[in-house]
Amino acid sequence: MDLDLRKLRYFVAVAEHRHFGRAAQALFIAQPVLSRQIRAFEQELGCPLFTRSTRSVELTPAGKQLYDEAPRITTVVETALRRVHEAQRGEQRLVVGFSPGLHVSDAIRAFTASHPKVEIDVFPLRWWERDAPLRDGRAHVGFLRRPFDDSGLRTVPIGHETKVACLPATHPLAGCRTLTLADLDGEPILDGRTRRTSSLEEKFELIASGQGVALVPVSVADSYSRPDLVYLTVTDAPPVETCLAAPESSCAAPVPDFLDIATATLRRHPVDSETGRRPGP
């Protein structure tokens, strides 16, 4: 079965607006045309995507699944088309993804010194995506923290980071010098299993307002300093490994060159696992 990307775009518009009229306006097409296209799309897929009534339009289970998958599908296609056009123009571009708090500037400077014609973009990796942008083409290489799915990826360990406890400044434990994991027993921990947040900023706002605490890598703590939060070393928290990663299928320059240069640069200037910083010259 072929997937009609134009109909997929129409589907996403209806799913977002939950209204055929408003979706048609956003797409600059007539509502009857949109309705026919969605019915044809459902027939092609062999399943209903919406339940319709005179008052509402709701996604079916199949529709909800497609709505979840749609951003990945469109991203892969858009990325592929961009690379095709870059190849036609003779351009080389490298997109470097990085997890919050991890610094990539040293590696990029070292790479650019020997590859001045390669255009570099940086791509912040959201914590819940981890390795996904490497798989759908949004990033060529990534600076990641474990855990992540490394199947199909070439990974190079580049260091370890300690984790610290992030607490509101008004918390009873805020005055301690250090903590252990036992000290946090019974505390509401904000992580992906207990409460999903859309960004680190949202997580820190929840912590500052007394909604919970979190364990974060020390480099993240260093990047998000604020007076209503405190960061305390947790002496028995296991360190988190940091890695360079790229798809195993990325065998053509400039990806392997970047991995080699970045690895050598980071080994010459390792990050202090206790502070999350590289030592000065």
PDB file of N, CA, C and O in Angstrom, residues 97-103 125-127 129-131 142-149 158-163 200 215-224 239-245 271 276:
ATOM      1  N   GLY A  97      23.428  16.551  17.067  1.00  0.00           N
ATOM      2  CA  GLY A  97      22.467  16.583  18.163  1.00  0.00           C
ATOM      3  C   GLY A  97      23.176  16.502  19.501  1.00  0.00           C
ATOM      4  O   GLY A  97      24.262  15.919  19.609  1.00  0.00           O
ATOM      5  N   PHE A  98      22.557  17.092  20.517  1.00  0.00           N
ATOM      6  CA  PHE A  98      23.180  17.043  21.842  1.00  0.00           C
ATOM      7  C   PHE A  98      22.126  17.075  22.935  1.00  0.00           C
ATOM      8  O   PHE A  98      21.142  17.805  22.853  1.00  0.00           O
ATOM      9  N   SER A  99      22.337  16.245  23.952  1.00  0.00           N
ATOM     10  CA  SER A  99      21.445  16.214  25.105  1.00  0.00           C
ATOM     11  C   SER A  99      21.683  17.450  25.964  1.00  0.00           C
ATOM     12  O   SER A  99      22.780  18.026  25.946  1.00  0.00           O
ATOM     13  N   PRO A 100      20.679  17.890  26.740  1.00  0.00           N
ATOM     14  CA  PRO A 100      20.835  19.086  27.566  1.00  0.00           C
ATOM     15  C   PRO A 100      22.060  19.001  28.461  1.00  0.00           C
ATOM     16  O   PRO A 100      22.331  17.984  29.090  1.00  0.00           O
ATOM     17  N   GLY A 101      22.825  20.094  28.505  1.00  0.00           N
ATOM     18  CA  GLY A 101      23.984  20.174  29.373  1.00  0.00           C
ATOM     19  C   GLY A 101      25.274  19.693  28.759  1.00  0.00           C
ATOM     20  O   GLY A 101      26.355  20.015  29.253  1.00  0.00           O
ATOM     21  N   LEU A 102      25.208  18.912  27.683  1.00  0.00           N
ATOM     22  CA  LEU A 102      26.423  18.409  27.036  1.00  0.00           C
ATOM     23  C   LEU A 102      26.910  19.441  26.018  1.00  0.00           C
ATOM     24  O   LEU A 102      26.131  19.921  25.188  1.00  0.00           O
ATOM     25  N   HIS A 103      28.197  19.760  26.091  1.00  0.00           N
ATOM     26  CA  HIS A 103      28.758  20.815  25.240  1.00  0.00           C
ATOM     27  C   HIS A 103      29.472  20.198  24.039  1.00  0.00           C
ATOM     28  O   HIS A 103      30.269  19.267  24.177  1.00  0.00           O
ATOM     29  N   LEU A 125      18.533  17.888  21.644  1.00  0.00           N
ATOM     30  CA  LEU A 125      17.756  16.661  21.780  1.00  0.00           C
ATOM     31  C   LEU A 125      16.880  16.749  23.018  1.00  0.00           C
ATOM     32  O   LEU A 125      17.382  16.957  24.121  1.00  0.00           O
ATOM     33  N   ARG A 126      15.593  16.594  22.843  1.00  0.00           N
ATOM     34  CA  ARG A 126      14.688  16.583  23.986  1.00  0.00           C
ATOM     35  C   ARG A 126      14.821  15.249  24.711  1.00  0.00           C
ATOM     36  O   ARG A 126      15.027  14.208  24.086  1.00  0.00           O
ATOM     37  N   TRP A 127      14.691  15.301  26.035  1.00  0.00           N
ATOM     38  CA  TRP A 127      15.090  14.147  26.848  1.00  0.00           C
ATOM     39  C   TRP A 127      14.305  12.891  26.503  1.00  0.00           C
ATOM     40  O   TRP A 127      14.815  11.781  26.596  1.00  0.00           O
ATOM     41  N   GLU A 129      13.222  11.969  23.582  1.00  0.00           N
ATOM     42  CA  GLU A 129      13.500  11.437  22.248  1.00  0.00           C
ATOM     43  C   GLU A 129      14.796  10.630  22.219  1.00  0.00           C
ATOM     44  O   GLU A 129      14.911   9.667  21.465  1.00  0.00           O
ATOM     45  N   ARG A 130      15.775  11.065  22.994  1.00  0.00           N
ATOM     46  CA  ARG A 130      17.063  10.387  23.077  1.00  0.00           C
ATOM     47  C   ARG A 130      17.639  10.125  21.692  1.00  0.00           C
ATOM     48  O   ARG A 130      18.143  11.025  21.041  1.00  0.00           O
ATOM     49  N   ASP A 131      17.569   8.869  21.214  1.00  0.00           N
ATOM     50  CA  ASP A 131      18.205   8.499  19.947  1.00  0.00           C
ATOM     51  C   ASP A 131      17.292   8.666  18.734  1.00  0.00           C
ATOM     52  O   ASP A 131      17.745   8.460  17.601  1.00  0.00           O
ATOM     53  N   GLY A 142      25.115  12.319  17.456  1.00  0.00           N
ATOM     54  CA  GLY A 142      24.521  12.807  18.692  1.00  0.00           C
ATOM     55  C   GLY A 142      25.432  12.612  19.886  1.00  0.00           C
ATOM     56  O   GLY A 142      26.173  11.624  19.962  1.00  0.00           O
ATOM     57  N   PHE A 143      25.393  13.568  20.796  1.00  0.00           N
ATOM     58  CA  PHE A 143      26.023  13.453  22.101  1.00  0.00           C
ATOM     59  C   PHE A 143      24.906  13.053  23.070  1.00  0.00           C
ATOM     60  O   PHE A 143      24.027  13.874  23.377  1.00  0.00           O
ATOM     61  N   LEU A 144      24.920  11.803  23.521  1.00  0.00           N
ATOM     62  CA  LEU A 144      23.808  11.243  24.268  1.00  0.00           C
ATOM     63  C   LEU A 144      24.236  10.762  25.651  1.00  0.00           C
ATOM     64  O   LEU A 144      25.406  10.449  25.874  1.00  0.00           O
ATOM     65  N   ARG A 145      23.255  10.672  26.535  1.00  0.00           N
ATOM     66  CA  ARG A 145      23.440  10.004  27.821  1.00  0.00           C
ATOM     67  C   ARG A 145      22.668   8.696  27.807  1.00  0.00           C
ATOM     68  O   ARG A 145      21.564   8.621  27.274  1.00  0.00           O
ATOM     69  N   ARG A 146      23.244   7.688  28.393  1.00  0.00           N
ATOM     70  CA  ARG A 146      22.499   6.445  28.556  1.00  0.00           C
ATOM     71  C   ARG A 146      21.489   6.621  29.679  1.00  0.00           C
ATOM     72  O   ARG A 146      21.688   7.450  30.564  1.00  0.00           O
ATOM     73  N   PRO A 147      20.360   5.868  29.627  1.00  0.00           N
ATOM     74  CA  PRO A 147      20.085   4.772  28.705  1.00  0.00           C
ATOM     75  C   PRO A 147      19.456   5.262  27.403  1.00  0.00           C
ATOM     76  O   PRO A 147      18.709   6.232  27.388  1.00  0.00           O
ATOM     77  N   PHE A 148      19.796   4.580  26.314  1.00  0.00           N
ATOM     78  CA  PHE A 148      19.109   4.764  25.037  1.00  0.00           C
ATOM     79  C   PHE A 148      19.277   3.469  24.248  1.00  0.00           C
ATOM     80  O   PHE A 148      20.128   2.635  24.567  1.00  0.00           O
ATOM     81  N   ASP A 149      18.471   3.307  23.242  1.00  0.00           N
ATOM     82  CA  ASP A 149      18.514   2.108  22.406  1.00  0.00           C
ATOM     83  C   ASP A 149      19.676   2.257  21.424  1.00  0.00           C
ATOM     84  O   ASP A 149      19.630   3.108  20.535  1.00  0.00           O
ATOM     85  N   ILE A 158      32.363   8.457  25.825  1.00  0.00           N
ATOM     86  CA  ILE A 158      33.220   9.638  25.953  1.00  0.00           C
ATOM     87  C   ILE A 158      33.333  10.131  27.389  1.00  0.00           C
ATOM     88  O   ILE A 158      34.034  11.105  27.661  1.00  0.00           O
ATOM     89  N   GLY A 159      32.668   9.476  28.341  1.00  0.00           N
ATOM     90  CA  GLY A 159      32.820   9.906  29.718  1.00  0.00           C
ATOM     91  C   GLY A 159      31.665   9.483  30.604  1.00  0.00           C
ATOM     92  O   GLY A 159      30.773   8.744  30.185  1.00  0.00           O
ATOM     93  N   HIS A 160      31.721   9.939  31.852  1.00  0.00           N
ATOM     94  CA  HIS A 160      30.666   9.680  32.823  1.00  0.00           C
ATOM     95  C   HIS A 160      30.350  10.975  33.568  1.00  0.00           C
ATOM     96  O   HIS A 160      31.213  11.847  33.709  1.00  0.00           O
ATOM     97  N   GLU A 161      29.117  11.085  34.005  1.00  0.00           N
ATOM     98  CA  GLU A 161      28.694  12.230  34.810  1.00  0.00           C
ATOM     99  C   GLU A 161      28.045  11.743  36.088  1.00  0.00           C
ATOM    100  O   GLU A 161      27.317  10.741  36.083  1.00  0.00           O
ATOM    101  N   THR A 162      28.298  12.455  37.172  1.00  0.00           N
ATOM    102  CA  THR A 162      27.561  12.176  38.396  1.00  0.00           C
ATOM    103  C   THR A 162      26.182  12.823  38.298  1.00  0.00           C
ATOM    104  O   THR A 162      25.946  13.726  37.496  1.00  0.00           O
ATOM    105  N   LYS A 163      25.272  12.325  39.110  1.00  0.00           N
ATOM    106  CA  LYS A 163      23.948  12.923  39.209  1.00  0.00           C
ATOM    107  C   LYS A 163      23.809  13.652  40.538  1.00  0.00           C
ATOM    108  O   LYS A 163      24.389  13.243  41.549  1.00  0.00           O
ATOM    109  N   LEU A 200      12.923  20.532  30.212  1.00  0.00           N
ATOM    110  CA  LEU A 200      13.597  20.700  31.499  1.00  0.00           C
ATOM    111  C   LEU A 200      13.064  21.931  32.228  1.00  0.00           C
ATOM    112  O   LEU A 200      12.948  21.926  33.451  1.00  0.00           O
ATOM    113  N   LEU A 215      16.584  13.749  40.030  1.00  0.00           N
ATOM    114  CA  LEU A 215      18.013  13.481  39.889  1.00  0.00           C
ATOM    115  C   LEU A 215      18.424  13.894  38.482  1.00  0.00           C
ATOM    116  O   LEU A 215      17.852  13.419  37.500  1.00  0.00           O
ATOM    117  N   VAL A 216      19.397  14.782  38.374  1.00  0.00           N
ATOM    118  CA  VAL A 216      19.812  15.291  37.070  1.00  0.00           C
ATOM    119  C   VAL A 216      21.328  15.229  36.953  1.00  0.00           C
ATOM    120  O   VAL A 216      22.043  15.322  37.957  1.00  0.00           O
ATOM    121  N   PRO A 217      21.851  15.066  35.743  1.00  0.00           N
ATOM    122  CA  PRO A 217      23.304  15.101  35.554  1.00  0.00           C
ATOM    123  C   PRO A 217      23.868  16.446  35.989  1.00  0.00           C
ATOM    124  O   PRO A 217      23.208  17.487  35.866  1.00  0.00           O
ATOM    125  N   VAL A 218      25.105  16.423  36.459  1.00  0.00           N
ATOM    126  CA  VAL A 218      25.689  17.638  37.016  1.00  0.00           C
ATOM    127  C   VAL A 218      25.814  18.742  35.964  1.00  0.00           C
ATOM    128  O   VAL A 218      25.693  19.933  36.283  1.00  0.00           O
ATOM    129  N   SER A 219      26.032  18.384  34.691  1.00  0.00           N
ATOM    130  CA  SER A 219      26.143  19.417  33.660  1.00  0.00           C
ATOM    131  C   SER A 219      24.808  20.116  33.419  1.00  0.00           C
ATOM    132  O   SER A 219      24.764  21.294  33.071  1.00  0.00           O
ATOM    133  N   VAL A 220      23.700  19.384  33.598  1.00  0.00           N
ATOM    134  CA  VAL A 220      22.385  20.012  33.490  1.00  0.00           C
ATOM    135  C   VAL A 220      22.180  20.989  34.640  1.00  0.00           C
ATOM    136  O   VAL A 220      21.690  22.108  34.447  1.00  0.00           O
ATOM    137  N   ALA A 221      22.568  20.564  35.839  1.00  0.00           N
ATOM    138  CA  ALA A 221      22.461  21.459  37.002  1.00  0.00           C
ATOM    139  C   ALA A 221      23.263  22.729  36.774  1.00  0.00           C
ATOM    140  O   ALA A 221      22.814  23.832  37.100  1.00  0.00           O
ATOM    141  N   ASP A 222      24.441  22.582  36.190  1.00  0.00           N
ATOM    142  CA  ASP A 222      25.292  23.744  35.946  1.00  0.00           C
ATOM    143  C   ASP A 222      24.675  24.684  34.930  1.00  0.00           C
ATOM    144  O   ASP A 222      24.862  25.894  34.985  1.00  0.00           O
ATOM    145  N   SER A 223      23.916  24.126  33.974  1.00  0.00           N
ATOM    146  CA  SER A 223      23.324  24.943  32.917  1.00  0.00           C
ATOM    147  C   SER A 223      22.020  25.605  33.338  1.00  0.00           C
ATOM    148  O   SER A 223      21.554  26.528  32.668  1.00  0.00           O
ATOM    149  N   TYR A 224      21.401  25.125  34.424  1.00  0.00           N
ATOM    150  CA  TYR A 224      20.104  25.636  34.850  1.00  0.00           C
ATOM    151  C   TYR A 224      20.156  26.101  36.302  1.00  0.00           C
ATOM    152  O   TYR A 224      19.373  25.676  37.129  1.00  0.00           O
ATOM    153  N   PRO A 239      26.846   6.833  38.386  1.00  0.00           N
ATOM    154  CA  PRO A 239      27.094   7.815  37.321  1.00  0.00           C
ATOM    155  C   PRO A 239      26.385   7.414  36.041  1.00  0.00           C
ATOM    156  O   PRO A 239      26.006   6.263  35.848  1.00  0.00           O
ATOM    157  N   VAL A 240      26.206   8.383  35.163  1.00  0.00           N
ATOM    158  CA  VAL A 240      25.566   8.131  33.873  1.00  0.00           C
ATOM    159  C   VAL A 240      26.629   8.248  32.787  1.00  0.00           C
ATOM    160  O   VAL A 240      27.465   9.163  32.807  1.00  0.00           O
ATOM    161  N   GLU A 241      26.619   7.300  31.852  1.00  0.00           N
ATOM    162  CA  GLU A 241      27.614   7.301  30.781  1.00  0.00           C
ATOM    163  C   GLU A 241      27.175   8.219  29.648  1.00  0.00           C
ATOM    164  O   GLU A 241      26.008   8.255  29.273  1.00  0.00           O
ATOM    165  N   THR A 242      28.125   8.978  29.108  1.00  0.00           N
ATOM    166  CA  THR A 242      27.866   9.808  27.937  1.00  0.00           C
ATOM    167  C   THR A 242      28.558   9.187  26.732  1.00  0.00           C
ATOM    168  O   THR A 242      29.628   8.585  26.846  1.00  0.00           O
ATOM    169  N   CYS A 243      27.920   9.331  25.565  1.00  0.00           N
ATOM    170  CA  CYS A 243      28.418   8.666  24.351  1.00  0.00           C
ATOM    171  C   CYS A 243      28.254   9.575  23.145  1.00  0.00           C
ATOM    172  O   CYS A 243      27.370  10.437  23.105  1.00  0.00           O
ATOM    173  N   LEU A 244      29.118   9.354  22.170  1.00  0.00           N
ATOM    174  CA  LEU A 244      28.880   9.823  20.821  1.00  0.00           C
ATOM    175  C   LEU A 244      28.178   8.706  20.070  1.00  0.00           C
ATOM    176  O   LEU A 244      28.537   7.530  20.232  1.00  0.00           O
ATOM    177  N   ALA A 245      27.214   9.037  19.250  1.00  0.00           N
ATOM    178  CA  ALA A 245      26.479   7.995  18.533  1.00  0.00           C
ATOM    179  C   ALA A 245      26.116   8.474  17.141  1.00  0.00           C
ATOM    180  O   ALA A 245      25.897   9.672  16.907  1.00  0.00           O
ATOM    181  N   VAL A 271      35.760  15.768  30.300  1.00  0.00           N
ATOM    182  CA  VAL A 271      34.890  16.475  31.234  1.00  0.00           C
ATOM    183  C   VAL A 271      35.103  15.923  32.635  1.00  0.00           C
ATOM    184  O   VAL A 271      35.194  14.710  32.830  1.00  0.00           O
ATOM    185  N   GLY A 276      31.055  18.431  35.755  1.00  0.00           N
ATOM    186  CA  GLY A 276      30.447  18.561  34.438  1.00  0.00           C
ATOM    187  C   GLY A 276      31.156  19.555  33.555  1.00  0.00           C
ATOM    188  O   GLY A 276      30.666  19.916  32.500  1.00  0.00           O
TER     189      GLY A 276
END
